[in-house]
Short mmCIF file of C-alpha atoms and ligand atoms in Angstrom, two decimals:
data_model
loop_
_atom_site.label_atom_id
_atom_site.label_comp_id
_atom_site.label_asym_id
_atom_site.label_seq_id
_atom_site.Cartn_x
_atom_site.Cartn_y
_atom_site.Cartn_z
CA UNK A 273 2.74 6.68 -21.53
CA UNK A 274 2.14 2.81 -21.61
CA UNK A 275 -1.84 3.01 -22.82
CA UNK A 276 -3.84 0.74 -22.23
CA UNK A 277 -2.18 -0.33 -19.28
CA UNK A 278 -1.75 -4.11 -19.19
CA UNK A 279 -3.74 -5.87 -18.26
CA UNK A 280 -2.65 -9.71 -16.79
CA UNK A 281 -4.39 -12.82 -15.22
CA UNK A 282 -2.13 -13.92 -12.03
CA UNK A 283 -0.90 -17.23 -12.28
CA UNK A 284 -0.46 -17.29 -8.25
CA UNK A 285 -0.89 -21.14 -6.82
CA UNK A 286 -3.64 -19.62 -4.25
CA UNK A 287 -6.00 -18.55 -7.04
CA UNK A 288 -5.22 -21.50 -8.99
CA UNK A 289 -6.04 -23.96 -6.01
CA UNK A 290 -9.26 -22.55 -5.34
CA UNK A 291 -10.33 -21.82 -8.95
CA UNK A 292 -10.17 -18.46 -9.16
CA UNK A 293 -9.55 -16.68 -11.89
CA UNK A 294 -7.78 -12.91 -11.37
CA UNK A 295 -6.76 -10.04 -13.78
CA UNK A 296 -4.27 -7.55 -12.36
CA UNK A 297 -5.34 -4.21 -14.34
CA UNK A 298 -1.24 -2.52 -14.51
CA UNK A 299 -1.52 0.78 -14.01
CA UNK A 300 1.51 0.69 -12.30
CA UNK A 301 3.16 0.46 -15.77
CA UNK A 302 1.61 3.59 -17.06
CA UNK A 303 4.58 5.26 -16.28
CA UNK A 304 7.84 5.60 -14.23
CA UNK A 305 6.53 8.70 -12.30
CA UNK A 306 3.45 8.90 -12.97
CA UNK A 307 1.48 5.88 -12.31
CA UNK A 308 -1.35 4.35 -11.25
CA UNK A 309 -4.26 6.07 -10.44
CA UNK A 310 -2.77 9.43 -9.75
CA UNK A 311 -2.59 9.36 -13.74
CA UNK A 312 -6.12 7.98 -14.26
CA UNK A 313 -7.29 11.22 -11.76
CA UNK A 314 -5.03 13.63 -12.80
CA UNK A 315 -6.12 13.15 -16.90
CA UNK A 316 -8.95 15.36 -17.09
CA UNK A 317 -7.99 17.79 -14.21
CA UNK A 318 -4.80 18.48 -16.08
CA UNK A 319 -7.07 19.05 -19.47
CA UNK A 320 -9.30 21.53 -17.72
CA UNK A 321 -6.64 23.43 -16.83
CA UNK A 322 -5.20 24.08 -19.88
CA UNK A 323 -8.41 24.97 -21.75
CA UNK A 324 -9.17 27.54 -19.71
CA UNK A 325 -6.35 29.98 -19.18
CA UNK A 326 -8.16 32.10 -15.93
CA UNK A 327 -6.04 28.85 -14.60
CA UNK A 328 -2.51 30.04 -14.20
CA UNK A 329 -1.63 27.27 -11.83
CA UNK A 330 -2.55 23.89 -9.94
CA UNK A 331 -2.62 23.43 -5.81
CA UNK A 332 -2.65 20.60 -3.88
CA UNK A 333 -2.17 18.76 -0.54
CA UNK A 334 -0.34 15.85 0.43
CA UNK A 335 1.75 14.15 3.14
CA UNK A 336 5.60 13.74 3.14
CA UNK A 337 6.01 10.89 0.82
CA UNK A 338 2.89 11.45 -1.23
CA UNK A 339 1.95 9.61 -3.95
CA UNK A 340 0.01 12.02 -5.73
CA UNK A 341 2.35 15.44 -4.96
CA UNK A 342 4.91 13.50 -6.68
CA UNK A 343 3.07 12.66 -9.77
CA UNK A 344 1.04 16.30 -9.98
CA UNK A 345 4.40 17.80 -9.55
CA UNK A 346 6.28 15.91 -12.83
CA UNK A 347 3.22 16.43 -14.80
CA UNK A 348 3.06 20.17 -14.19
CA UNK A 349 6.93 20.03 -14.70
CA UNK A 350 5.91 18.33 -17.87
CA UNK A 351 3.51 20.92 -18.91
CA UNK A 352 5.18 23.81 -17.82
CA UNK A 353 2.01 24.54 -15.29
CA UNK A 354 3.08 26.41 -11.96
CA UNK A 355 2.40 23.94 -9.32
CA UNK A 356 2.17 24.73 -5.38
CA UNK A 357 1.87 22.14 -3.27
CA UNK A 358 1.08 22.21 0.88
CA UNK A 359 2.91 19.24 2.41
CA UNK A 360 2.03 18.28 5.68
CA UNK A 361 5.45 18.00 8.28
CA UNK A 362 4.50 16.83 11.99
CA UNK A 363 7.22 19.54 12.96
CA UNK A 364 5.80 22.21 10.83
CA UNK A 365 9.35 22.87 8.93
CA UNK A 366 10.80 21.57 5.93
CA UNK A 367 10.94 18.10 5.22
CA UNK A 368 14.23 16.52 3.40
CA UNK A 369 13.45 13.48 1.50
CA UNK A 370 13.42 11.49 -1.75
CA UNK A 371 10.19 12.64 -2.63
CA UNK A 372 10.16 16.13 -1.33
CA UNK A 373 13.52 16.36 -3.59
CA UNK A 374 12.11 15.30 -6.44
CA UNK A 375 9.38 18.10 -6.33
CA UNK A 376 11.85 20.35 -5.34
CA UNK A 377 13.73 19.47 -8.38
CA UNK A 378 10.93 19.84 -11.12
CA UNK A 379 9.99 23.73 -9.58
CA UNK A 380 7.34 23.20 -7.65
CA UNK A 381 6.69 25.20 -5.18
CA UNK A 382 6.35 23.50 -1.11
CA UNK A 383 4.74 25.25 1.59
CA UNK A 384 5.05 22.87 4.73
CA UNK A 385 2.20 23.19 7.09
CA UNK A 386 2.11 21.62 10.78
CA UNK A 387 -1.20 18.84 11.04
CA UNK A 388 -3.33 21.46 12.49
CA UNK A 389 -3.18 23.64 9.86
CA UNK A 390 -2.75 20.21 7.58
CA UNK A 391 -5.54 19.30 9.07
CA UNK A 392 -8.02 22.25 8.06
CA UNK A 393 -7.40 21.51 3.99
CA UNK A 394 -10.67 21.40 3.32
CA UNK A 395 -12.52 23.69 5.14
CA UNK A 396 -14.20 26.58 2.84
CA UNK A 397 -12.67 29.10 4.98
CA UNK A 398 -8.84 28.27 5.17
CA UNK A 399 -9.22 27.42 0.47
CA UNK A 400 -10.71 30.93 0.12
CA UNK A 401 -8.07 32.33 1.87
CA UNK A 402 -5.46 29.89 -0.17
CA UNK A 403 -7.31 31.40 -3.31
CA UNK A 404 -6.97 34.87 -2.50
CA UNK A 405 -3.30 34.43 -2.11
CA UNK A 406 -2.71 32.56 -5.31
CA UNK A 407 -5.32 34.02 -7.64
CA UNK A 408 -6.79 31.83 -10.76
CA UNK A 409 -5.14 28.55 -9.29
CA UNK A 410 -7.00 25.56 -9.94
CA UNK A 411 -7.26 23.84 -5.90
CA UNK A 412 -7.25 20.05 -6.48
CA UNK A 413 -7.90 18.28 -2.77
CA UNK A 414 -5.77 16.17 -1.56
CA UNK A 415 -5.17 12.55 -3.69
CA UNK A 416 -6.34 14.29 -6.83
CA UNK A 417 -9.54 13.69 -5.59
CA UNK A 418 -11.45 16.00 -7.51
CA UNK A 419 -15.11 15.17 -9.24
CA UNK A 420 -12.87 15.34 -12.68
CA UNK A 421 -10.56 12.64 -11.55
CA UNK A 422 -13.86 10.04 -12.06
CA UNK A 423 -13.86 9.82 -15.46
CA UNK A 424 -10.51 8.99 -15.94
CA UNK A 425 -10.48 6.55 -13.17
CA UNK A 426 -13.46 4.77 -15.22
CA UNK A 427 -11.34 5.35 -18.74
CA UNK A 428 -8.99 2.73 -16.99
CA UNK A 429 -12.17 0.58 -16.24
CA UNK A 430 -13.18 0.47 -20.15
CA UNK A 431 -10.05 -0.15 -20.70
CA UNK A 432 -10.00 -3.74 -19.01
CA UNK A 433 -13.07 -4.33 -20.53
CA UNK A 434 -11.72 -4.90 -23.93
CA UNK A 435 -9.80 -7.88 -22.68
CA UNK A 436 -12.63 -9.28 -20.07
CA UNK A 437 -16.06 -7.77 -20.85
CA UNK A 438 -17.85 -9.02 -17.29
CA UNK A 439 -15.96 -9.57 -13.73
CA UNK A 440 -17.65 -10.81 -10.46
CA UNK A 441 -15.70 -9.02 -8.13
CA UNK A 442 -13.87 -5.77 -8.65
CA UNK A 443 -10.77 -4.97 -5.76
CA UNK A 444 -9.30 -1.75 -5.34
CA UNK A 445 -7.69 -0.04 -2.34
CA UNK A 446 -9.43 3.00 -1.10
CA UNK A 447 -8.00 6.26 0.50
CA UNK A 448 -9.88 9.26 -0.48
CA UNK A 449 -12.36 6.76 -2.70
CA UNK A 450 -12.02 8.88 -5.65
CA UNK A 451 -11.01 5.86 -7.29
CA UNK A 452 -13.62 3.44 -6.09
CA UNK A 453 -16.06 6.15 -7.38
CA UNK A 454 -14.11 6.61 -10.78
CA UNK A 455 -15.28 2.12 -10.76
CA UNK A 456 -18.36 2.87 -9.20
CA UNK A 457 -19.39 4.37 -12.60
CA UNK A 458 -18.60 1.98 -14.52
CA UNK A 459 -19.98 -0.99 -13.21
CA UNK A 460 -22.11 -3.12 -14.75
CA UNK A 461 -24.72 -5.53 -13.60
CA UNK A 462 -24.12 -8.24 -11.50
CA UNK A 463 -20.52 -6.96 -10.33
CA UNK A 464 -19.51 -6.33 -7.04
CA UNK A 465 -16.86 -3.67 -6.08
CA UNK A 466 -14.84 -3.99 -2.56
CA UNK A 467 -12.97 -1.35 -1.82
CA UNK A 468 -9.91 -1.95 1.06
CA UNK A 469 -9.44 0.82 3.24
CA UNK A 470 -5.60 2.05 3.80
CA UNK A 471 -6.82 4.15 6.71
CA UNK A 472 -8.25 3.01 10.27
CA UNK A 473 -11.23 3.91 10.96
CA UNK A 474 -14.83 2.61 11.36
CA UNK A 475 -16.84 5.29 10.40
CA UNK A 476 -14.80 5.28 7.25
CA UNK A 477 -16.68 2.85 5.04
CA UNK A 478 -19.78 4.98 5.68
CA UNK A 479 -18.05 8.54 5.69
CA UNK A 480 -16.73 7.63 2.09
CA UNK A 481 -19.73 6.31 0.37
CA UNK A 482 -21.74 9.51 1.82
CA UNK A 483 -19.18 11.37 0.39
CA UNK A 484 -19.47 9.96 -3.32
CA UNK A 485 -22.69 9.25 -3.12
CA UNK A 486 -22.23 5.66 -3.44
CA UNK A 487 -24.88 5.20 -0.50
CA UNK A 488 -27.77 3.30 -2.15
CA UNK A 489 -24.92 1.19 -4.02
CA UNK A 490 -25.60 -2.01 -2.08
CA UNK A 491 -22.85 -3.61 -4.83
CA UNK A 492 -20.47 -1.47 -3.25
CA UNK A 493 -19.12 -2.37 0.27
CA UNK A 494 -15.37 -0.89 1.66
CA UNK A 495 -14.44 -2.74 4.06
CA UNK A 496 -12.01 -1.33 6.73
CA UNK A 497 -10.47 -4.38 8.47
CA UNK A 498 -7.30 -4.62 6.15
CA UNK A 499 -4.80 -1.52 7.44
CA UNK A 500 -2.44 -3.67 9.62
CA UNK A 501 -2.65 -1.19 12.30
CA UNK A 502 -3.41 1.94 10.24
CA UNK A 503 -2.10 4.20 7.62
CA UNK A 504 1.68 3.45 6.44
CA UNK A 505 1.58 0.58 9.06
CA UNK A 506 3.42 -2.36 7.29
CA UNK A 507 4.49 -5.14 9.59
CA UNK A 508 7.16 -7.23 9.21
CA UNK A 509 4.07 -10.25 8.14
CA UNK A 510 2.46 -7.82 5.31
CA UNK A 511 6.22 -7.42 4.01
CA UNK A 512 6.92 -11.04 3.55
CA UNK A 513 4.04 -11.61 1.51
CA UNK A 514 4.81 -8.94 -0.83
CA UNK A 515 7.89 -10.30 -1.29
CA UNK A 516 6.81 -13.98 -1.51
CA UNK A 517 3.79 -12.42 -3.82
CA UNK A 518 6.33 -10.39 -6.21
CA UNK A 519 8.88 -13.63 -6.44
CA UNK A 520 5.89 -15.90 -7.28
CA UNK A 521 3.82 -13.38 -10.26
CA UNK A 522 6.58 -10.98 -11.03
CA UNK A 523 4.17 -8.25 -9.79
CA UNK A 524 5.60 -5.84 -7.26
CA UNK A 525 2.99 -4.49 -4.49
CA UNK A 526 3.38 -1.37 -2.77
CA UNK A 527 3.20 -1.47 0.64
CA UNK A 528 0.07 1.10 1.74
CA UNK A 529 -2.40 0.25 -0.31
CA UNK A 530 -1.99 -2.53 -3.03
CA UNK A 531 -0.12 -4.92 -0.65
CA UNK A 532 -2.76 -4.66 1.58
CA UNK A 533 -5.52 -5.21 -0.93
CA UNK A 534 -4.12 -8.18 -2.76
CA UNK A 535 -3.69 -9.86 1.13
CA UNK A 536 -7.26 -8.76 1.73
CA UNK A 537 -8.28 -10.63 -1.73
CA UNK A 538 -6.10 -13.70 -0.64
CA UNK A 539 -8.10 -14.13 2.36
CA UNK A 540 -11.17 -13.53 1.23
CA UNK A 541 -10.58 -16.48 -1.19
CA UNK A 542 -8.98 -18.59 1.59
CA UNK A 543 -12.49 -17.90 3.73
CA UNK A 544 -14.51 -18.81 0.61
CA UNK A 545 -16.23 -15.36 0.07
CA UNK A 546 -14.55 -15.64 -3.38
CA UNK A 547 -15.48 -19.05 -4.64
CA UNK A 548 -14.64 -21.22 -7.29
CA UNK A 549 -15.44 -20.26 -10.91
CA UNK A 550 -14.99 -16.07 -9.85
CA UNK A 551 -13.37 -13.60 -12.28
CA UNK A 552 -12.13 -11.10 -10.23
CA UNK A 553 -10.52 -7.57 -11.54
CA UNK A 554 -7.40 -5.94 -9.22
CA UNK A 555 -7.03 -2.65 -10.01
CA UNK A 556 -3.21 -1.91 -9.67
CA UNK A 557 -3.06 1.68 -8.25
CA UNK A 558 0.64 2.18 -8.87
CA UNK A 559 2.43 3.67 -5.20
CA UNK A 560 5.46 1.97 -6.14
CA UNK A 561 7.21 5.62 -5.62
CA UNK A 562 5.98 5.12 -1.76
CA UNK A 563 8.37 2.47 -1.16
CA UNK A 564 11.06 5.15 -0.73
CA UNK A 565 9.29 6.42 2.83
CA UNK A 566 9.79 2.81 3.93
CA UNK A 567 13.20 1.75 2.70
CA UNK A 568 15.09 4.82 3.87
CA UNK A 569 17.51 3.82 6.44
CA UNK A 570 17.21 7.55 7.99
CA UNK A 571 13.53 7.04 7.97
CA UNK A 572 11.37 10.08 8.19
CA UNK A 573 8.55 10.02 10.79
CA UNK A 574 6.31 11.12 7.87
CA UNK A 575 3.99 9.25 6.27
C1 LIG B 55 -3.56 7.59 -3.72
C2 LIG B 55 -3.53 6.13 -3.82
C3 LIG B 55 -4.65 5.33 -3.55
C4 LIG B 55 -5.93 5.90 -3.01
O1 LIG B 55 -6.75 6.34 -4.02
P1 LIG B 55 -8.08 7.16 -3.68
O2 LIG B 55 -8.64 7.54 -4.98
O3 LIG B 55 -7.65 8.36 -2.88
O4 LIG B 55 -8.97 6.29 -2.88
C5 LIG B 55 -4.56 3.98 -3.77
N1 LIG B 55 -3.41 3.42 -4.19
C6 LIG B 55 -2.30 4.14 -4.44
C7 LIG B 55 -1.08 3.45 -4.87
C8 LIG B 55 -2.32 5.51 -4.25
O5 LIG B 55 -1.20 6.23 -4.49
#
């Protein structure tokens, strides 16, 4: 494990024209497999499950090429913890690809469930009835997005700190929000945190900050223009700049989430919401694992 992560300031001809000063925190370098914030999240879930042994296991959810059933999966692996994990599959059967295979590989077990039942994976009803079936399993949601996953989410926070002890503007991409939460609680005066939404929707930005609580955080906006036509949509436009962005800094950009944050930062310097004189904080999430759902030439219809 590469701890701290890096942390870098992006010498990108943008930032430089308009004076802006950005750190890239690179979580993404954690590790091969598991990076990002789906270590940050899974830190303290994985420690509560081994200190208490009524746990004899760890469930989750995730879709086909999920970031976070790949990580939980090699950690478990790791730790010798039995892992079951409910995959969503639009066809309701099994799913062949890189990532499925690779939790196949380290003995987890997959249960693939059409989007209806997918779709129910957090009602109280339908996780009783997983618990009764698989007795003394720890149930993490889906994303790792479990109230434990906050503290190491802000861990990664202090962490930049060291190097930079005061930002203006904190970016991250949001899909559950776990993460932006995880920042959330370690913000200090003065700084502003915008979360980018991977997922379409407008009631998102105030169905997430109900859901952490983040309501009376006026510091705190996500903003839910910045999905390129929803989740896993990357067109041909968002590509290019990754490329252009990785060939320029060195610093590759997955295309779901981080991609569409860093564009989302760009332009918000370009419109002069960011001005001159701002330190600004990226928080690299890692994803680079969900590449594989986009590269495959015998693409999957999952996302
Ligand atoms: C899962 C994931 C996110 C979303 O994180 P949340 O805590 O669910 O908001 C962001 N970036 C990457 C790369 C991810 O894999």
């Amino acid at each position: 494990m590469n701890l701290p992560s890096p942390i870098e300031q992006v010498e990108y001809p943008l930032f430089h024209k308009y004076g802006v000063c950005v750190w890239v925190k690179r979580d993404d370098l954690i590790h091969p497999i598991v990076s990002g914030n789906k270590f940050r999240k899974l830190k303290y879930i994985l420690k509560e499950c081994k200190r208490d042994i009524k746990h004899t296991g760890i469930i989750s959810f995730g879709g086909a090429f999920s970031n976070h059933a790949h990580a939980l999966a090699f950690v478990c692996y790791a730790e010798q913890i039995p892992c079951t994990l409910f995959i969503r599959s639009a066809s309701g059967k099994a799913i062949h690809n890189e990532t499925i295979n690779d939790i196949l590989k380290w003995g987890a077990r997959v249960v693939f469930v059409s989007p209806q039942e997918y779709k129910r994976r957090e009602s109280d009803q339908y996780l009783r009835q997983i618990e009764s079936q698989f007795k003394g399993h720890l149930i993490i949601p889906e994303g790792g997005s479990h109230q434990l996953a906050i503290e190491g989410v802000k861990e990664g926070l202090l962490e930049s700190r060291r190097v930079v002890d005061k930002f203006d503007f904190l970016i991250v991409p949001v899909g559950t929000g776990a993460t932006l939460a995880g920042l959330a609680e370690g913000l200090e005066e003065g700084e502003r945190l915008l979360g980018i939404s991977a997922l379409k929707s407008d009631k998102f930005s105030v169905e997430v900050k109900k859901k952490w609580s983040l309501e009376e955080r006026k510091e705190i906006q996500v903003l839910t223009q910045w999905h390129w036509g929803g989740y896993g949509k990357t067109p041909e436009r968002l590509l290019r700049f990754i490329r252009q962005f990785l060939q320029s800094t060195g610093i590759e950009l997955d295309p779901i989430y981080n991609g569409k944050s860093m564009y989302a930062l760009c332009e918000f310097i370009r419109f002069g919401l960011i001005g001159n004189g701002t330190k600004v904080l990226f928080i690299h999430t890692g994803g680079l694992q969900g590449w594989r759902g986009k590269r495959n030439t015998h693409q999957s219809t999952e996302k």
